[in-house]
PDB file of C-alpha atoms and ligand atoms in Angstrom:
ATOM      1  CA  MET A  14      -0.039  -0.015  -0.067  1.00 78.00           C
ATOM      2  CA  SER A  15       1.389   3.424  -0.912  1.00 89.00           C
ATOM      3  CA  ILE A  16       1.386   6.225   1.631  1.00 94.00           C
ATOM      4  CA  ALA A  17      -0.401   9.562   0.948  1.00 97.00           C
ATOM      5  CA  ILE A  18       0.349  12.866   2.771  1.00 98.00           C
ATOM      6  CA  ALA A  19      -2.332  15.679   2.010  1.00 98.00           C
ATOM      7  CA  ILE A  20      -1.253  19.218   2.370  1.00 98.00           C
ATOM      8  CA  ASP A  21      -3.875  21.792   2.022  1.00 97.00           C
ATOM      9  CA  GLY A  22      -3.952  25.518   2.729  1.00 96.00           C
ATOM     10  CA  PRO A  23      -4.489  28.989   1.104  1.00 94.00           C
ATOM     11  CA  ALA A  24      -2.498  30.488  -1.800  1.00 85.00           C
ATOM     12  CA  GLY A  25       0.932  31.424  -0.909  1.00 84.00           C
ATOM     13  CA  ALA A  26       1.344  29.561   2.324  1.00 90.00           C
ATOM     14  CA  GLY A  27       4.526  27.962   0.931  1.00 89.00           C
ATOM     15  CA  LYS A  28       2.693  24.736   0.334  1.00 92.00           C
ATOM     16  CA  SER A  29       4.581  23.919  -3.027  1.00 91.00           C
ATOM     17  CA  THR A  30       8.137  24.784  -1.819  1.00 92.00           C
ATOM     18  CA  ILE A  31       7.654  23.122   1.476  1.00 96.00           C
ATOM     19  CA  SER A  32       5.939  20.022   0.070  1.00 96.00           C
ATOM     20  CA  LYS A  33       8.530  19.597  -2.592  1.00 95.00           C
ATOM     21  CA  SER A  34      11.481  19.657  -0.085  1.00 95.00           C
ATOM     22  CA  ALA A  35       9.714  17.309   2.324  1.00 96.00           C
ATOM     23  CA  ALA A  36       8.910  14.897  -0.553  1.00 95.00           C
ATOM     24  CA  LYS A  37      12.564  14.987  -1.642  1.00 93.00           C
ATOM     25  CA  LYS A  38      13.784  14.285   1.779  1.00 94.00           C
ATOM     26  CA  LEU A  39      11.220  11.448   2.358  1.00 94.00           C
ATOM     27  CA  GLY A  40      11.670   9.927  -1.150  1.00 93.00           C
ATOM     28  CA  PHE A  41       8.095  10.665  -2.027  1.00 95.00           C
ATOM     29  CA  ILE A  42       6.667  12.034  -5.250  1.00 94.00           C
ATOM     30  CA  TYR A  43       5.332  15.531  -5.061  1.00 95.00           C
ATOM     31  CA  ILE A  44       2.128  16.422  -6.857  1.00 96.00           C
ATOM     32  CA  ASP A  45       1.012  20.047  -7.146  1.00 96.00           C
ATOM     33  CA  THR A  46      -2.699  19.899  -7.903  1.00 97.00           C
ATOM     34  CA  GLY A  47      -3.090  23.680  -8.312  1.00 96.00           C
ATOM     35  CA  ALA A  48      -1.216  23.241 -11.577  1.00 97.00           C
ATOM     36  CA  LEU A  49      -4.028  21.189 -13.033  1.00 98.00           C
ATOM     37  CA  TYR A  50      -6.699  23.925 -12.255  1.00 98.00           C
ATOM     38  CA  ARG A  51      -4.249  26.414 -13.737  1.00 98.00           C
ATOM     39  CA  THR A  52      -3.937  24.371 -16.893  1.00 98.00           C
ATOM     40  CA  VAL A  53      -7.721  24.160 -17.386  1.00 98.00           C
ATOM     41  CA  GLY A  54      -7.862  27.952 -16.891  1.00 98.00           C
ATOM     42  CA  LEU A  55      -5.151  28.465 -19.527  1.00 98.00           C
ATOM     43  CA  ALA A  56      -7.158  26.162 -21.923  1.00 98.00           C
ATOM     44  CA  ALA A  57     -10.094  28.442 -21.186  1.00 98.00           C
ATOM     45  CA  THR A  58      -8.260  31.709 -21.820  1.00 98.00           C
ATOM     46  CA  ARG A  59      -6.844  30.429 -25.004  1.00 97.00           C
ATOM     47  CA  ALA A  60     -10.280  29.254 -26.240  1.00 98.00           C
ATOM     48  CA  ASN A  61     -11.946  32.580 -25.315  1.00 98.00           C
ATOM     49  CA  VAL A  62     -14.196  30.765 -22.767  1.00 98.00           C
ATOM     50  CA  GLU A  63     -15.265  32.594 -19.689  1.00 98.00           C
ATOM     51  CA  PRO A  64     -14.339  30.774 -16.388  1.00 97.00           C
ATOM     52  CA  VAL A  65     -18.019  30.372 -15.343  1.00 97.00           C
ATOM     53  CA  GLU A  66     -20.324  27.324 -14.979  1.00 97.00           C
ATOM     54  CA  GLY A  67     -22.051  26.406 -18.218  1.00 97.00           C
ATOM     55  CA  LYS A  68     -22.029  24.611 -21.517  1.00 98.00           C
ATOM     56  CA  GLU A  69     -19.004  26.346 -22.888  1.00 98.00           C
ATOM     57  CA  VAL A  70     -16.634  25.116 -20.183  1.00 98.00           C
ATOM     58  CA  ASP A  71     -18.141  21.617 -20.250  1.00 98.00           C
ATOM     59  CA  GLU A  72     -17.515  21.512 -24.059  1.00 98.00           C
ATOM     60  CA  LEU A  73     -13.999  22.710 -23.546  1.00 98.00           C
ATOM     61  CA  LEU A  74     -13.378  19.915 -20.993  1.00 98.00           C
ATOM     62  CA  SER A  75     -14.605  17.348 -23.436  1.00 97.00           C
ATOM     63  CA  LYS A  76     -11.963  18.582 -25.994  1.00 98.00           C
ATOM     64  CA  ILE A  77      -8.900  19.074 -23.820  1.00 98.00           C
ATOM     65  CA  ASN A  78      -6.386  16.532 -22.466  1.00 97.00           C
ATOM     66  CA  VAL A  79      -4.569  17.366 -19.229  1.00 98.00           C
ATOM     67  CA  GLU A  80      -1.744  15.068 -18.017  1.00 96.00           C
ATOM     68  CA  LEU A  81       0.859  15.086 -15.272  1.00 94.00           C
ATOM     69  CA  THR A  82       4.260  13.872 -15.984  1.00 94.00           C
ATOM     70  CA  PHE A  83       7.834  14.172 -14.354  1.00 92.00           C
ATOM     71  CA  ASN A  84      11.081  15.153 -15.887  1.00 91.00           C
ATOM     72  CA  ASP A  85      14.369  13.396 -15.256  1.00 89.00           C
ATOM     73  CA  LYS A  86      14.986  15.631 -12.229  1.00 85.00           C
ATOM     74  CA  GLY A  87      11.665  14.462 -10.719  1.00 84.00           C
ATOM     75  CA  GLU A  88       9.986  17.870 -11.312  1.00 88.00           C
ATOM     76  CA  GLN A  89       6.265  17.841 -12.156  1.00 93.00           C
ATOM     77  CA  ILE A  90       5.434  18.734 -15.785  1.00 97.00           C
ATOM     78  CA  VAL A  91       1.917  19.579 -16.759  1.00 97.00           C
ATOM     79  CA  LEU A  92       0.723  18.933 -20.342  1.00 98.00           C
ATOM     80  CA  LEU A  93      -2.085  20.514 -22.133  1.00 98.00           C
ATOM     81  CA  ASP A  94      -2.774  18.515 -25.257  1.00 98.00           C
ATOM     82  CA  LYS A  95       0.806  17.257 -25.116  1.00 98.00           C
ATOM     83  CA  GLU A  96       2.299  20.770 -24.853  1.00 98.00           C
ATOM     84  CA  ASP A  97       4.341  21.499 -21.678  1.00 98.00           C
ATOM     85  CA  VAL A  98       2.666  24.507 -20.070  1.00 98.00           C
ATOM     86  CA  SER A  99       4.328  24.303 -16.739  1.00 97.00           C
ATOM     87  CA  ARG A 100       5.752  27.786 -16.893  1.00 95.00           C
ATOM     88  CA  LEU A 101       2.921  29.453 -18.845  1.00 97.00           C
ATOM     89  CA  ILE A 102       0.423  28.689 -15.950  1.00 97.00           C
ATOM     90  CA  ARG A 103       2.474  30.797 -13.341  1.00 92.00           C
ATOM     91  CA  THR A 104       1.422  34.384 -14.154  1.00 89.00           C
ATOM     92  CA  PRO A 105      -0.870  36.305 -11.769  1.00 83.00           C
ATOM     93  CA  GLU A 106      -3.580  36.198 -14.485  1.00 91.00           C
ATOM     94  CA  ALA A 107      -3.417  32.537 -14.756  1.00 94.00           C
ATOM     95  CA  SER A 108      -3.706  32.404 -10.871  1.00 90.00           C
ATOM     96  CA  MET A 109      -6.977  34.308 -10.832  1.00 90.00           C
ATOM     97  CA  THR A 110      -8.480  32.430 -13.856  1.00 96.00           C
ATOM     98  CA  ALA A 111      -7.543  29.216 -11.980  1.00 96.00           C
ATOM     99  CA  SER A 112      -9.322  30.421  -8.746  1.00 91.00           C
ATOM    100  CA  LYS A 113     -12.426  31.237 -10.807  1.00 93.00           C
ATOM    101  CA  ILE A 114     -12.504  27.936 -12.823  1.00 96.00           C
ATOM    102  CA  SER A 115     -11.901  25.841  -9.870  1.00 95.00           C
ATOM    103  CA  ALA A 116     -15.259  26.784  -8.494  1.00 93.00           C
ATOM    104  CA  ILE A 117     -17.036  25.061 -11.390  1.00 96.00           C
ATOM    105  CA  PRO A 118     -18.230  21.458 -10.294  1.00 96.00           C
ATOM    106  CA  SER A 119     -17.676  19.912 -13.772  1.00 97.00           C
ATOM    107  CA  VAL A 120     -13.932  21.140 -13.586  1.00 98.00           C
ATOM    108  CA  ARG A 121     -13.525  19.531 -10.234  1.00 96.00           C
ATOM    109  CA  ALA A 122     -15.031  16.264 -11.410  1.00 97.00           C
ATOM    110  CA  TYR A 123     -12.994  16.319 -14.433  1.00 97.00           C
ATOM    111  CA  LEU A 124      -9.731  16.480 -12.289  1.00 97.00           C
ATOM    112  CA  LEU A 125     -10.699  14.160  -9.496  1.00 97.00           C
ATOM    113  CA  ASP A 126      -9.815  10.815 -11.038  1.00 93.00           C
ATOM    114  CA  LEU A 127      -6.593  12.072 -12.362  1.00 94.00           C
ATOM    115  CA  GLN A 128      -5.552  13.211  -8.798  1.00 96.00           C
ATOM    116  CA  ARG A 129      -6.701   9.904  -7.171  1.00 96.00           C
ATOM    117  CA  ASN A 130      -4.994   7.727  -9.675  1.00 93.00           C
ATOM    118  CA  MET A 131      -1.680   9.598  -9.153  1.00 91.00           C
ATOM    119  CA  ALA A 132      -1.865   8.654  -5.343  1.00 93.00           C
ATOM    120  CA  LYS A 133      -2.646   5.040  -6.025  1.00 92.00           C
ATOM    121  CA  LYS A 134       0.614   4.233  -7.738  1.00 85.00           C
ATOM    122  CA  ASP A 135       3.241   5.930  -5.478  1.00 90.00           C
ATOM    123  CA  ASN A 136       3.983   7.337  -2.131  1.00 94.00           C
ATOM    124  CA  VAL A 137       2.860  10.962  -2.586  1.00 96.00           C
ATOM    125  CA  ILE A 138       2.686  14.361  -1.009  1.00 97.00           C
ATOM    126  CA  MET A 139      -0.179  16.036  -2.670  1.00 97.00           C
ATOM    127  CA  ASP A 140      -0.862  19.750  -2.165  1.00 96.00           C
ATOM    128  CA  GLY A 141      -4.039  21.727  -2.949  1.00 96.00           C
ATOM    129  CA  ARG A 142      -7.121  22.941  -1.242  1.00 94.00           C
ATOM    130  CA  ASP A 143      -9.355  19.906  -0.863  1.00 95.00           C
ATOM    131  CA  ILE A 144      -6.938  16.997  -0.817  1.00 97.00           C
ATOM    132  CA  GLY A 145      -7.640  16.041   2.753  1.00 97.00           C
ATOM    133  CA  THR A 146     -11.395  16.689   2.601  1.00 96.00           C
ATOM    134  CA  VAL A 147     -12.402  15.365  -0.883  1.00 96.00           C
ATOM    135  CA  VAL A 148      -9.660  13.967  -3.003  1.00 97.00           C
ATOM    136  CA  LEU A 149      -7.913  11.748  -0.467  1.00 97.00           C
ATOM    137  CA  PRO A 150     -10.174  11.591   2.530  1.00 97.00           C
ATOM    138  CA  ASN A 151      -8.195   8.638   3.856  1.00 97.00           C
ATOM    139  CA  ALA A 152      -4.888  10.077   3.611  1.00 97.00           C
ATOM    140  CA  ASP A 153      -2.318   8.936   6.102  1.00 97.00           C
ATOM    141  CA  VAL A 154      -1.384  12.390   7.271  1.00 98.00           C
ATOM    142  CA  LYS A 155      -3.259  15.476   6.693  1.00 98.00           C
ATOM    143  CA  ILE A 156      -1.700  18.977   7.162  1.00 98.00           C
ATOM    144  CA  PHE A 157      -3.386  22.410   6.902  1.00 97.00           C
ATOM    145  CA  LEU A 158      -0.642  24.828   6.172  1.00 97.00           C
ATOM    146  CA  THR A 159      -1.417  28.519   6.521  1.00 96.00           C
ATOM    147  CA  ALA A 160      -0.021  31.992   7.264  1.00 96.00           C
ATOM    148  CA  THR A 161      -1.500  35.501   7.425  1.00 96.00           C
ATOM    149  CA  PRO A 162      -2.532  37.101   4.060  1.00 96.00           C
ATOM    150  CA  GLU A 163       0.219  39.806   4.547  1.00 96.00           C
ATOM    151  CA  ALA A 164       2.942  37.241   5.208  1.00 96.00           C
ATOM    152  CA  ARG A 165       1.778  35.298   2.107  1.00 95.00           C
ATOM    153  CA  ALA A 166       1.572  38.389  -0.132  1.00 95.00           C
ATOM    154  CA  GLU A 167       5.169  39.432   0.931  1.00 94.00           C
ATOM    155  CA  ARG A 168       6.586  36.062   0.027  1.00 91.00           C
ATOM    156  CA  ARG A 169       4.766  35.888  -3.317  1.00 88.00           C
ATOM    157  CA  TYR A 170       5.818  39.423  -4.102  1.00 93.00           C
ATOM    158  CA  LYS A 171       9.547  38.665  -3.488  1.00 93.00           C
ATOM    159  CA  GLU A 172       9.239  35.469  -5.613  1.00 86.00           C
ATOM    160  CA  LEU A 173       7.787  37.316  -8.581  1.00 88.00           C
ATOM    161  CA  ILE A 174      10.154  40.301  -8.304  1.00 94.00           C
ATOM    162  CA  GLU A 175      13.088  37.768  -8.229  1.00 94.00           C
ATOM    163  CA  LYS A 176      11.733  36.213 -11.476  1.00 89.00           C
ATOM    164  CA  GLY A 177      11.848  39.709 -13.027  1.00 94.00           C
ATOM    165  CA  MET A 178       8.133  40.408 -13.079  1.00 89.00           C
ATOM    166  CA  ASP A 179       6.777  43.877 -12.748  1.00 92.00           C
ATOM    167  CA  VAL A 180       4.307  43.651  -9.841  1.00 92.00           C
ATOM    168  CA  LYS A 181       3.180  45.738  -6.895  1.00 96.00           C
ATOM    169  CA  TYR A 182       2.781  44.461  -3.263  1.00 97.00           C
ATOM    170  CA  GLU A 183      -0.639  45.979  -2.898  1.00 97.00           C
ATOM    171  CA  ASP A 184      -1.967  44.159  -5.986  1.00 95.00           C
ATOM    172  CA  ILE A 185      -0.569  40.866  -4.808  1.00 93.00           C
ATOM    173  CA  LEU A 186      -2.114  41.345  -1.316  1.00 95.00           C
ATOM    174  CA  ASN A 187      -5.452  42.069  -2.985  1.00 95.00           C
ATOM    175  CA  ASP A 188      -5.018  38.978  -5.154  1.00 90.00           C
ATOM    176  CA  VAL A 189      -4.183  36.846  -2.175  1.00 93.00           C
ATOM    177  CA  LYS A 190      -7.418  38.058  -0.403  1.00 94.00           C
ATOM    178  CA  THR A 191      -9.669  37.695  -3.417  1.00 92.00           C
ATOM    179  CA  ARG A 192      -8.306  34.187  -3.991  1.00 88.00           C
ATOM    180  CA  ASP A 193      -8.769  33.335  -0.232  1.00 92.00           C
ATOM    181  CA  TYR A 194     -12.311  34.482  -0.524  1.00 92.00           C
ATOM    182  CA  ASN A 195     -13.087  32.698  -3.752  1.00 88.00           C
ATOM    183  CA  ASP A 196     -11.390  29.467  -2.571  1.00 88.00           C
ATOM    184  CA  SER A 197     -13.163  29.307   0.789  1.00 91.00           C
ATOM    185  CA  HIS A 198     -16.592  30.468  -0.253  1.00 92.00           C
ATOM    186  CA  ARG A 199     -17.212  28.371  -3.192  1.00 89.00           C
ATOM    187  CA  GLU A 200     -19.992  25.857  -2.849  1.00 89.00           C
ATOM    188  CA  ILE A 201     -18.107  22.776  -4.022  1.00 89.00           C
ATOM    189  CA  ALA A 202     -14.860  21.457  -2.100  1.00 88.00           C
ATOM    190  CA  PRO A 203     -14.149  24.848  -0.522  1.00 90.00           C
ATOM    191  CA  LEU A 204     -10.886  25.503   1.163  1.00 92.00           C
ATOM    192  CA  LYS A 205     -11.135  24.299   4.778  1.00 91.00           C
ATOM    193  CA  GLN A 206      -9.234  22.395   7.384  1.00 95.00           C
ATOM    194  CA  ALA A 207     -10.160  18.679   7.519  1.00 96.00           C
ATOM    195  CA  ASP A 208     -11.276  17.769  10.974  1.00 96.00           C
ATOM    196  CA  ASP A 209      -8.377  15.391  11.234  1.00 97.00           C
ATOM    197  CA  ALA A 210      -5.675  17.663   9.733  1.00 98.00           C
ATOM    198  CA  VAL A 211      -2.859  19.057  11.738  1.00 98.00           C
ATOM    199  CA  LEU A 212      -2.539  22.827  11.659  1.00 97.00           C
ATOM    200  CA  ALA A 213       0.854  24.331  10.739  1.00 97.00           C
ATOM    201  CA  ASP A 214       1.085  28.145  10.838  1.00 96.00           C
ATOM    202  CA  THR A 215       4.253  29.489   9.045  1.00 95.00           C
ATOM    203  CA  THR A 216       3.633  33.200   9.612  1.00 95.00           C
ATOM    204  CA  GLU A 217       6.407  33.585  12.132  1.00 94.00           C
ATOM    205  CA  ILE A 218       8.900  30.984  10.854  1.00 94.00           C
ATOM    206  CA  GLY A 219      11.238  30.751   7.950  1.00 91.00           C
ATOM    207  CA  LEU A 220      11.334  28.316   5.137  1.00 92.00           C
ATOM    208  CA  GLN A 221      13.716  25.845   6.695  1.00 95.00           C
ATOM    209  CA  GLU A 222      11.947  25.806   9.948  1.00 96.00           C
ATOM    210  CA  SER A 223       8.634  25.272   8.040  1.00 96.00           C
ATOM    211  CA  ILE A 224      10.058  22.298   6.151  1.00 96.00           C
ATOM    212  CA  ASP A 225      11.403  20.777   9.334  1.00 96.00           C
ATOM    213  CA  LEU A 226       7.954  21.234  10.960  1.00 97.00           C
ATOM    214  CA  ILE A 227       6.180  19.490   8.140  1.00 97.00           C
ATOM    215  CA  ILE A 228       8.632  16.519   8.266  1.00 97.00           C
ATOM    216  CA  LYS A 229       8.264  16.313  12.008  1.00 97.00           C
ATOM    217  CA  ILE A 230       4.493  16.267  11.640  1.00 97.00           C
ATOM    218  CA  ILE A 231       4.564  13.595   8.954  1.00 96.00           C
ATOM    219  CA  LYS A 232       6.995  11.346  10.965  1.00 95.00           C
ATOM    220  CA  GLU A 233       4.909  11.735  14.146  1.00 95.00           C
ATOM    221  CA  HIS A 234       1.559  10.989  12.428  1.00 91.00           C
ATOM    222  CA  SER A 235       2.437   8.172   9.939  1.00 84.00           C
TER     223      SER A 235
HETATM  224  O1   DC B 312      -2.160  26.115  -5.453  1.00 78.59           O
HETATM  225  P1   DC B 312      -2.455  27.214  -6.580  1.00 78.59           P
HETATM  226  O2   DC B 312      -2.353  28.592  -6.267  1.00 78.59           O
HETATM  227  O3   DC B 312      -1.482  26.830  -7.715  1.00 78.59           O
HETATM  228  O4   DC B 312      -3.887  26.887  -7.085  1.00 78.59           O
HETATM  229  C1   DC B 312      -4.537  27.656  -8.098  1.00 78.59           C
HETATM  230  C2   DC B 312      -6.038  27.706  -7.936  1.00 78.59           C
HETATM  231  O5   DC B 312      -6.591  26.392  -7.991  1.00 78.59           O
HETATM  232  C3   DC B 312      -6.509  28.196  -6.464  1.00 78.59           C
HETATM  233  O6   DC B 312      -6.880  29.507  -6.572  1.00 78.59           O
HETATM  234  C4   DC B 312      -7.524  27.214  -6.081  1.00 78.59           C
HETATM  235  C5   DC B 312      -7.546  26.141  -7.037  1.00 78.59           C
HETATM  236  N1   DC B 312      -7.243  24.828  -6.441  1.00 78.59           N
HETATM  237  C6   DC B 312      -8.350  24.098  -5.952  1.00 78.59           C
HETATM  238  O7   DC B 312      -9.516  24.544  -5.966  1.00 78.59           O
HETATM  239  N2   DC B 312      -8.102  22.831  -5.543  1.00 78.59           N
HETATM  240  C7   DC B 312      -6.956  22.339  -5.408  1.00 78.59           C
HETATM  241  N3   DC B 312      -6.848  21.019  -4.982  1.00 78.59           N
HETATM  242  C8   DC B 312      -5.765  23.031  -5.895  1.00 78.59           C
HETATM  243  C9   DC B 312      -6.000  24.365  -6.388  1.00 78.59           C
END
């Protein structure tokens, strides 16, 4: 039987960086499920389809093919109709479209089996919003990773500036708050801590401490 670790939490809590490092250390495969919603969002943008519930999105879903693979460094690659879109889905616009499109029930249903199948094959750390509550309700360990909106916006701002993007802190903070609201107020699979998840708040601690904390929680609970 493979082991599954579910890490959920709001945007910018450091889930991907922390989960990636913890997975490497533990020899698990890291799966970033947000990339899947981002890819469906990108497909909608390209097809000029509004990210709202309805026939257009459903038709789009019936036409596209989304796959997750890994390169030889073990990094996740997401393919949209066989095209590697892993980098294209990382812009602030793609984040906002992903947040909107992820509220559509047919989109969530479309991505559910893909996520579950990934966890059947290998030991995984899977991060997202509803992994512990919906995708893998029987996960061996569930962690809810969070930090204040300001701390999360500050981190994302630095990250994007380092990548050479022209962004403002206030815009990022607004985006973080809007996405928090969207992600936790949608009707289907909203962002919320599973009853049996361990809470990890990283507002006051740095990256290495956060990674150590997550590894400690995983070891203690698995
Ligand atoms: O983790 P992320 O920021 O890359 O996710 C992008 C969007 O996808 C986010 O606003 C919420 C959505 N999402 C989701 O609804 N469920 C998941 N399991 C992962 C992401």
